[in-house]
């Protein structure tokens, strides 16, 4: 079935079918031989209850798969939206590896570097002098840091956010001059 509700709605009919196919012949046999005891009760009750239970288990599994796929789609959509955030952010953003390599520079940072006539090799000059130490500290503590840095006539406030998964640190700058 493609929908979990089909399992739930079919469970009573399946239980009746199990009673007719399995339990009823046992009841008829017991009547014919007149050997009624309490011990035969599970043979009569168990098949329809088991079928009803199994149908609900399959329905619950189908429900889980449907909603898991929906949640994964929603997560993927949100991840794509969030992945665009550094690209459209009007503030400079630099992603730095644990070894101090500049891994990513967003368009706003590229524009700032061009306006300040700073080459890609000199990006460190727009970061705090101790940016490697701050990166290490943020990664070790697993928490963001907030630091201010003066560059020429401008004052930048950097939010330093660690990404533990890939051992990088995001320096999100904001001109607070």
PDB file of C-alpha atoms in Angstrom:
ATOM      1  CA  UNK A   1       0.000   0.000   0.000  1.00  0.00           C
ATOM      2  CA  UNK A   2       1.173   3.520  -0.637  1.00  0.00           C
ATOM      3  CA  UNK A   3      -0.774   5.106   2.227  1.00  0.00           C
ATOM      4  CA  UNK A   4      -0.651   4.158   5.900  1.00  0.00           C
ATOM      5  CA  UNK A   5      -4.412   4.660   6.290  1.00  0.00           C
ATOM      6  CA  UNK A   6      -5.045   1.691   4.013  1.00  0.00           C
ATOM      7  CA  UNK A   7      -3.416  -0.630   6.559  1.00  0.00           C
ATOM      8  CA  UNK A   8      -5.416   0.829   9.444  1.00  0.00           C
ATOM      9  CA  UNK A   9      -8.735   0.675   7.599  1.00  0.00           C
ATOM     10  CA  UNK A  10      -8.067  -2.855   6.348  1.00  0.00           C
ATOM     11  CA  UNK A  11      -7.094  -4.233   9.781  1.00  0.00           C
ATOM     12  CA  UNK A  12     -10.674  -5.082  10.943  1.00  0.00           C
ATOM     13  CA  UNK A  13     -11.490  -6.847   7.656  1.00  0.00           C
ATOM     14  CA  UNK A  14      -8.220  -8.783   7.847  1.00  0.00           C
ATOM     15  CA  UNK A  15      -9.001  -9.795  11.439  1.00  0.00           C
ATOM     16  CA  UNK A  16     -12.464 -11.070  10.382  1.00  0.00           C
ATOM     17  CA  UNK A  17     -10.858 -12.984   7.496  1.00  0.00           C
ATOM     18  CA  UNK A  18      -8.344 -14.532   9.897  1.00  0.00           C
ATOM     19  CA  UNK A  19     -11.197 -15.550  12.186  1.00  0.00           C
ATOM     20  CA  UNK A  20     -13.087 -17.135   9.301  1.00  0.00           C
ATOM     21  CA  UNK A  21     -10.027 -18.892   7.833  1.00  0.00           C
ATOM     22  CA  UNK A  22      -8.304 -20.020  11.027  1.00  0.00           C
ATOM     23  CA  UNK A  23     -10.425 -19.672  14.148  1.00  0.00           C
ATOM     24  CA  UNK A  24     -13.805 -20.815  12.782  1.00  0.00           C
ATOM     25  CA  UNK A  25     -12.475 -24.209  11.596  1.00  0.00           C
ATOM     26  CA  UNK A  26     -11.000 -24.734  15.082  1.00  0.00           C
ATOM     27  CA  UNK A  27     -14.349 -23.878  16.680  1.00  0.00           C
ATOM     28  CA  UNK A  28     -16.200 -26.242  14.317  1.00  0.00           C
ATOM     29  CA  UNK A  29     -13.702 -29.017  15.005  1.00  0.00           C
ATOM     30  CA  UNK A  30     -14.020 -28.537  18.749  1.00  0.00           C
ATOM     31  CA  UNK A  31     -17.818 -28.641  18.487  1.00  0.00           C
ATOM     32  CA  UNK A  32     -17.679 -31.807  16.421  1.00  0.00           C
ATOM     33  CA  UNK A  33     -15.435 -33.648  18.879  1.00  0.00           C
ATOM     34  CA  UNK A  34     -16.929 -31.952  21.948  1.00  0.00           C
ATOM     35  CA  UNK A  35     -13.564 -31.292  23.547  1.00  0.00           C
ATOM     36  CA  UNK A  36     -13.987 -27.731  24.765  1.00  0.00           C
ATOM     37  CA  UNK A  37     -11.355 -26.551  27.229  1.00  0.00           C
ATOM     38  CA  UNK A  38      -9.831 -23.213  28.178  1.00  0.00           C
ATOM     39  CA  UNK A  39      -6.604 -24.249  26.492  1.00  0.00           C
ATOM     40  CA  UNK A  40      -8.195 -23.961  23.050  1.00  0.00           C
ATOM     41  CA  UNK A  41      -9.067 -20.303  23.593  1.00  0.00           C
ATOM     42  CA  UNK A  42      -5.687 -18.982  22.320  1.00  0.00           C
ATOM     43  CA  UNK A  43      -6.088 -21.003  19.100  1.00  0.00           C
ATOM     44  CA  UNK A  44      -9.390 -19.241  18.523  1.00  0.00           C
ATOM     45  CA  UNK A  45      -8.437 -15.705  19.576  1.00  0.00           C
ATOM     46  CA  UNK A  46      -4.803 -15.454  18.515  1.00  0.00           C
ATOM     47  CA  UNK A  47      -5.101 -15.483  14.669  1.00  0.00           C
ATOM     48  CA  UNK A  48      -7.500 -12.497  14.317  1.00  0.00           C
ATOM     49  CA  UNK A  49      -5.714 -10.490  17.030  1.00  0.00           C
ATOM     50  CA  UNK A  50      -2.316 -11.224  15.496  1.00  0.00           C
ATOM     51  CA  UNK A  51      -3.460 -10.218  12.012  1.00  0.00           C
ATOM     52  CA  UNK A  52      -5.061  -7.028  13.360  1.00  0.00           C
ATOM     53  CA  UNK A  53      -1.831  -6.231  15.252  1.00  0.00           C
ATOM     54  CA  UNK A  54       0.407  -6.953  12.233  1.00  0.00           C
ATOM     55  CA  UNK A  55      -1.727  -4.729   9.984  1.00  0.00           C
ATOM     56  CA  UNK A  56      -1.349  -1.886  12.493  1.00  0.00           C
ATOM     57  CA  UNK A  57       2.408  -2.456  12.725  1.00  0.00           C
ATOM     58  CA  UNK A  58       2.727  -2.249   8.941  1.00  0.00           C
ATOM     59  CA  UNK A  59       0.517   0.847   8.942  1.00  0.00           C
ATOM     60  CA  UNK A  60       2.703   2.485  11.583  1.00  0.00           C
ATOM     61  CA  UNK A  61       5.830   1.634   9.595  1.00  0.00           C
ATOM     62  CA  UNK A  62       4.289   3.100   6.432  1.00  0.00           C
ATOM     63  CA  UNK A  63       3.255   6.219   8.377  1.00  0.00           C
ATOM     64  CA  UNK A  64       6.808   6.567   9.686  1.00  0.00           C
ATOM     65  CA  UNK A  65       8.309   6.241   6.184  1.00  0.00           C
ATOM     66  CA  UNK A  66       5.870   8.781   4.728  1.00  0.00           C
ATOM     67  CA  UNK A  67       6.608  11.336   7.420  1.00  0.00           C
ATOM     68  CA  UNK A  68      10.338  10.662   7.466  1.00  0.00           C
ATOM     69  CA  UNK A  69      10.476  11.392   3.739  1.00  0.00           C
ATOM     70  CA  UNK A  70       8.432  14.549   4.278  1.00  0.00           C
ATOM     71  CA  UNK A  71      10.755  15.665   7.087  1.00  0.00           C
ATOM     72  CA  UNK A  72      13.830  14.902   4.980  1.00  0.00           C
ATOM     73  CA  UNK A  73      12.414  16.966   2.119  1.00  0.00           C
ATOM     74  CA  UNK A  74      11.706  19.843   4.496  1.00  0.00           C
ATOM     75  CA  UNK A  75      15.188  19.575   6.012  1.00  0.00           C
ATOM     76  CA  UNK A  76      16.797  19.561   2.549  1.00  0.00           C
ATOM     77  CA  UNK A  77      14.776  22.606   1.514  1.00  0.00           C
ATOM     78  CA  UNK A  78      15.789  24.514   4.660  1.00  0.00           C
ATOM     79  CA  UNK A  79      19.407  23.459   4.246  1.00  0.00           C
ATOM     80  CA  UNK A  80      19.427  24.865   0.704  1.00  0.00           C
ATOM     81  CA  UNK A  81      17.946  28.144   1.928  1.00  0.00           C
ATOM     82  CA  UNK A  82      20.488  28.390   4.740  1.00  0.00           C
ATOM     83  CA  UNK A  83      23.346  27.485   2.399  1.00  0.00           C
ATOM     84  CA  UNK A  84      22.510  30.587   0.357  1.00  0.00           C
ATOM     85  CA  UNK A  85      22.670  32.833   3.416  1.00  0.00           C
ATOM     86  CA  UNK A  86      26.407  33.656   3.237  1.00  0.00           C
ATOM     87  CA  UNK A  87      26.043  34.424  -0.483  1.00  0.00           C
ATOM     88  CA  UNK A  88      23.341  37.047   0.023  1.00  0.00           C
ATOM     89  CA  UNK A  89      24.566  38.429   3.347  1.00  0.00           C
ATOM     90  CA  UNK A  90      25.652  42.077   2.870  1.00  0.00           C
ATOM     91  CA  UNK A  91      28.378  41.686   5.500  1.00  0.00           C
ATOM     92  CA  UNK A  92      31.787  40.103   4.914  1.00  0.00           C
ATOM     93  CA  UNK A  93      32.018  36.427   5.816  1.00  0.00           C
ATOM     94  CA  UNK A  94      35.224  34.382   5.859  1.00  0.00           C
ATOM     95  CA  UNK A  95      35.373  30.637   6.483  1.00  0.00           C
ATOM     96  CA  UNK A  96      38.728  29.511   7.830  1.00  0.00           C
ATOM     97  CA  UNK A  97      40.076  25.998   8.295  1.00  0.00           C
ATOM     98  CA  UNK A  98      41.698  24.790  11.488  1.00  0.00           C
ATOM     99  CA  UNK A  99      45.106  25.230   9.807  1.00  0.00           C
ATOM    100  CA  UNK A 100      44.352  28.885   9.040  1.00  0.00           C
ATOM    101  CA  UNK A 101      43.558  28.519   5.337  1.00  0.00           C
ATOM    102  CA  UNK A 102      40.826  30.762   3.947  1.00  0.00           C
ATOM    103  CA  UNK A 103      38.280  28.257   2.650  1.00  0.00           C
ATOM    104  CA  UNK A 104      35.471  30.611   1.654  1.00  0.00           C
ATOM    105  CA  UNK A 105      34.929  34.332   1.084  1.00  0.00           C
ATOM    106  CA  UNK A 106      31.408  35.573   0.389  1.00  0.00           C
ATOM    107  CA  UNK A 107      30.641  38.185  -2.324  1.00  0.00           C
ATOM    108  CA  UNK A 108      30.332  41.021   0.216  1.00  0.00           C
ATOM    109  CA  UNK A 109      33.800  40.228   1.566  1.00  0.00           C
ATOM    110  CA  UNK A 110      35.185  40.016  -1.981  1.00  0.00           C
ATOM    111  CA  UNK A 111      33.720  43.443  -2.757  1.00  0.00           C
ATOM    112  CA  UNK A 112      35.142  44.875   0.474  1.00  0.00           C
ATOM    113  CA  UNK A 113      38.597  43.462  -0.335  1.00  0.00           C
ATOM    114  CA  UNK A 114      38.466  44.915  -3.853  1.00  0.00           C
ATOM    115  CA  UNK A 115      37.392  48.359  -2.556  1.00  0.00           C
ATOM    116  CA  UNK A 116      40.176  48.285   0.042  1.00  0.00           C
ATOM    117  CA  UNK A 117      42.596  47.073  -2.653  1.00  0.00           C
ATOM    118  CA  UNK A 118      43.549  43.980  -0.678  1.00  0.00           C
ATOM    119  CA  UNK A 119      44.621  40.886  -2.595  1.00  0.00           C
ATOM    120  CA  UNK A 120      43.424  37.375  -1.806  1.00  0.00           C
ATOM    121  CA  UNK A 121      46.839  36.641  -0.285  1.00  0.00           C
ATOM    122  CA  UNK A 122      46.408  39.457   2.251  1.00  0.00           C
ATOM    123  CA  UNK A 123      42.964  38.529   3.596  1.00  0.00           C
ATOM    124  CA  UNK A 124      44.454  37.977   7.053  1.00  0.00           C
ATOM    125  CA  UNK A 125      44.919  41.765   7.311  1.00  0.00           C
ATOM    126  CA  UNK A 126      41.145  42.277   7.635  1.00  0.00           C
ATOM    127  CA  UNK A 127      40.895  39.667  10.386  1.00  0.00           C
ATOM    128  CA  UNK A 128      41.940  40.076  14.011  1.00  0.00           C
ATOM    129  CA  UNK A 129      45.688  39.607  14.486  1.00  0.00           C
ATOM    130  CA  UNK A 130      45.093  36.558  16.679  1.00  0.00           C
ATOM    131  CA  UNK A 131      42.461  35.021  14.361  1.00  0.00           C
ATOM    132  CA  UNK A 132      44.136  31.583  14.478  1.00  0.00           C
ATOM    133  CA  UNK A 133      44.107  31.598  18.274  1.00  0.00           C
ATOM    134  CA  UNK A 134      40.457  32.716  18.270  1.00  0.00           C
ATOM    135  CA  UNK A 135      39.587  29.981  15.765  1.00  0.00           C
ATOM    136  CA  UNK A 136      41.246  27.326  17.903  1.00  0.00           C
ATOM    137  CA  UNK A 137      39.551  28.632  21.050  1.00  0.00           C
ATOM    138  CA  UNK A 138      36.123  28.584  19.383  1.00  0.00           C
ATOM    139  CA  UNK A 139      36.633  25.061  18.038  1.00  0.00           C
ATOM    140  CA  UNK A 140      37.855  23.706  21.384  1.00  0.00           C
ATOM    141  CA  UNK A 141      35.035  25.292  23.383  1.00  0.00           C
ATOM    142  CA  UNK A 142      32.368  24.474  20.774  1.00  0.00           C
ATOM    143  CA  UNK A 143      30.916  27.926  21.218  1.00  0.00           C
ATOM    144  CA  UNK A 144      30.862  31.192  19.282  1.00  0.00           C
ATOM    145  CA  UNK A 145      33.049  34.148  20.187  1.00  0.00           C
ATOM    146  CA  UNK A 146      32.402  37.839  19.725  1.00  0.00           C
ATOM    147  CA  UNK A 147      35.366  40.142  19.026  1.00  0.00           C
ATOM    148  CA  UNK A 148      35.907  43.672  17.737  1.00  0.00           C
ATOM    149  CA  UNK A 149      38.683  44.587  15.326  1.00  0.00           C
ATOM    150  CA  UNK A 150      39.876  47.950  14.004  1.00  0.00           C
ATOM    151  CA  UNK A 151      40.846  48.046  10.334  1.00  0.00           C
ATOM    152  CA  UNK A 152      41.961  51.477   9.153  1.00  0.00           C
ATOM    153  CA  UNK A 153      39.125  53.864   9.923  1.00  0.00           C
ATOM    154  CA  UNK A 154      36.564  51.104  10.304  1.00  0.00           C
ATOM    155  CA  UNK A 155      35.645  49.012  13.311  1.00  0.00           C
ATOM    156  CA  UNK A 156      34.416  45.491  12.642  1.00  0.00           C
ATOM    157  CA  UNK A 157      32.620  43.221  15.027  1.00  0.00           C
ATOM    158  CA  UNK A 158      33.227  39.571  14.205  1.00  0.00           C
ATOM    159  CA  UNK A 159      31.014  36.741  15.337  1.00  0.00           C
ATOM    160  CA  UNK A 160      33.248  33.688  15.255  1.00  0.00           C
ATOM    161  CA  UNK A 161      31.186  30.536  14.895  1.00  0.00           C
ATOM    162  CA  UNK A 162      32.786  27.050  14.954  1.00  0.00           C
ATOM    163  CA  UNK A 163      31.754  24.226  12.636  1.00  0.00           C
ATOM    164  CA  UNK A 164      32.935  21.145  14.488  1.00  0.00           C
ATOM    165  CA  UNK A 165      31.958  18.725  11.683  1.00  0.00           C
ATOM    166  CA  UNK A 166      34.537  20.031   9.221  1.00  0.00           C
ATOM    167  CA  UNK A 167      36.839  21.794  11.714  1.00  0.00           C
ATOM    168  CA  UNK A 168      36.289  25.236  10.219  1.00  0.00           C
ATOM    169  CA  UNK A 169      35.362  28.592  11.726  1.00  0.00           C
ATOM    170  CA  UNK A 170      33.090  31.219  10.224  1.00  0.00           C
ATOM    171  CA  UNK A 171      34.119  34.845  10.776  1.00  0.00           C
ATOM    172  CA  UNK A 172      30.987  36.914  10.151  1.00  0.00           C
ATOM    173  CA  UNK A 173      31.954  40.553  10.125  1.00  0.00           C
ATOM    174  CA  UNK A 174      29.774  43.574  10.711  1.00  0.00           C
ATOM    175  CA  UNK A 175      30.916  47.183  10.206  1.00  0.00           C
ATOM    176  CA  UNK A 176      30.034  48.975  13.463  1.00  0.00           C
ATOM    177  CA  UNK A 177      31.916  52.172  12.677  1.00  0.00           C
TER     178      UNK A 177
END
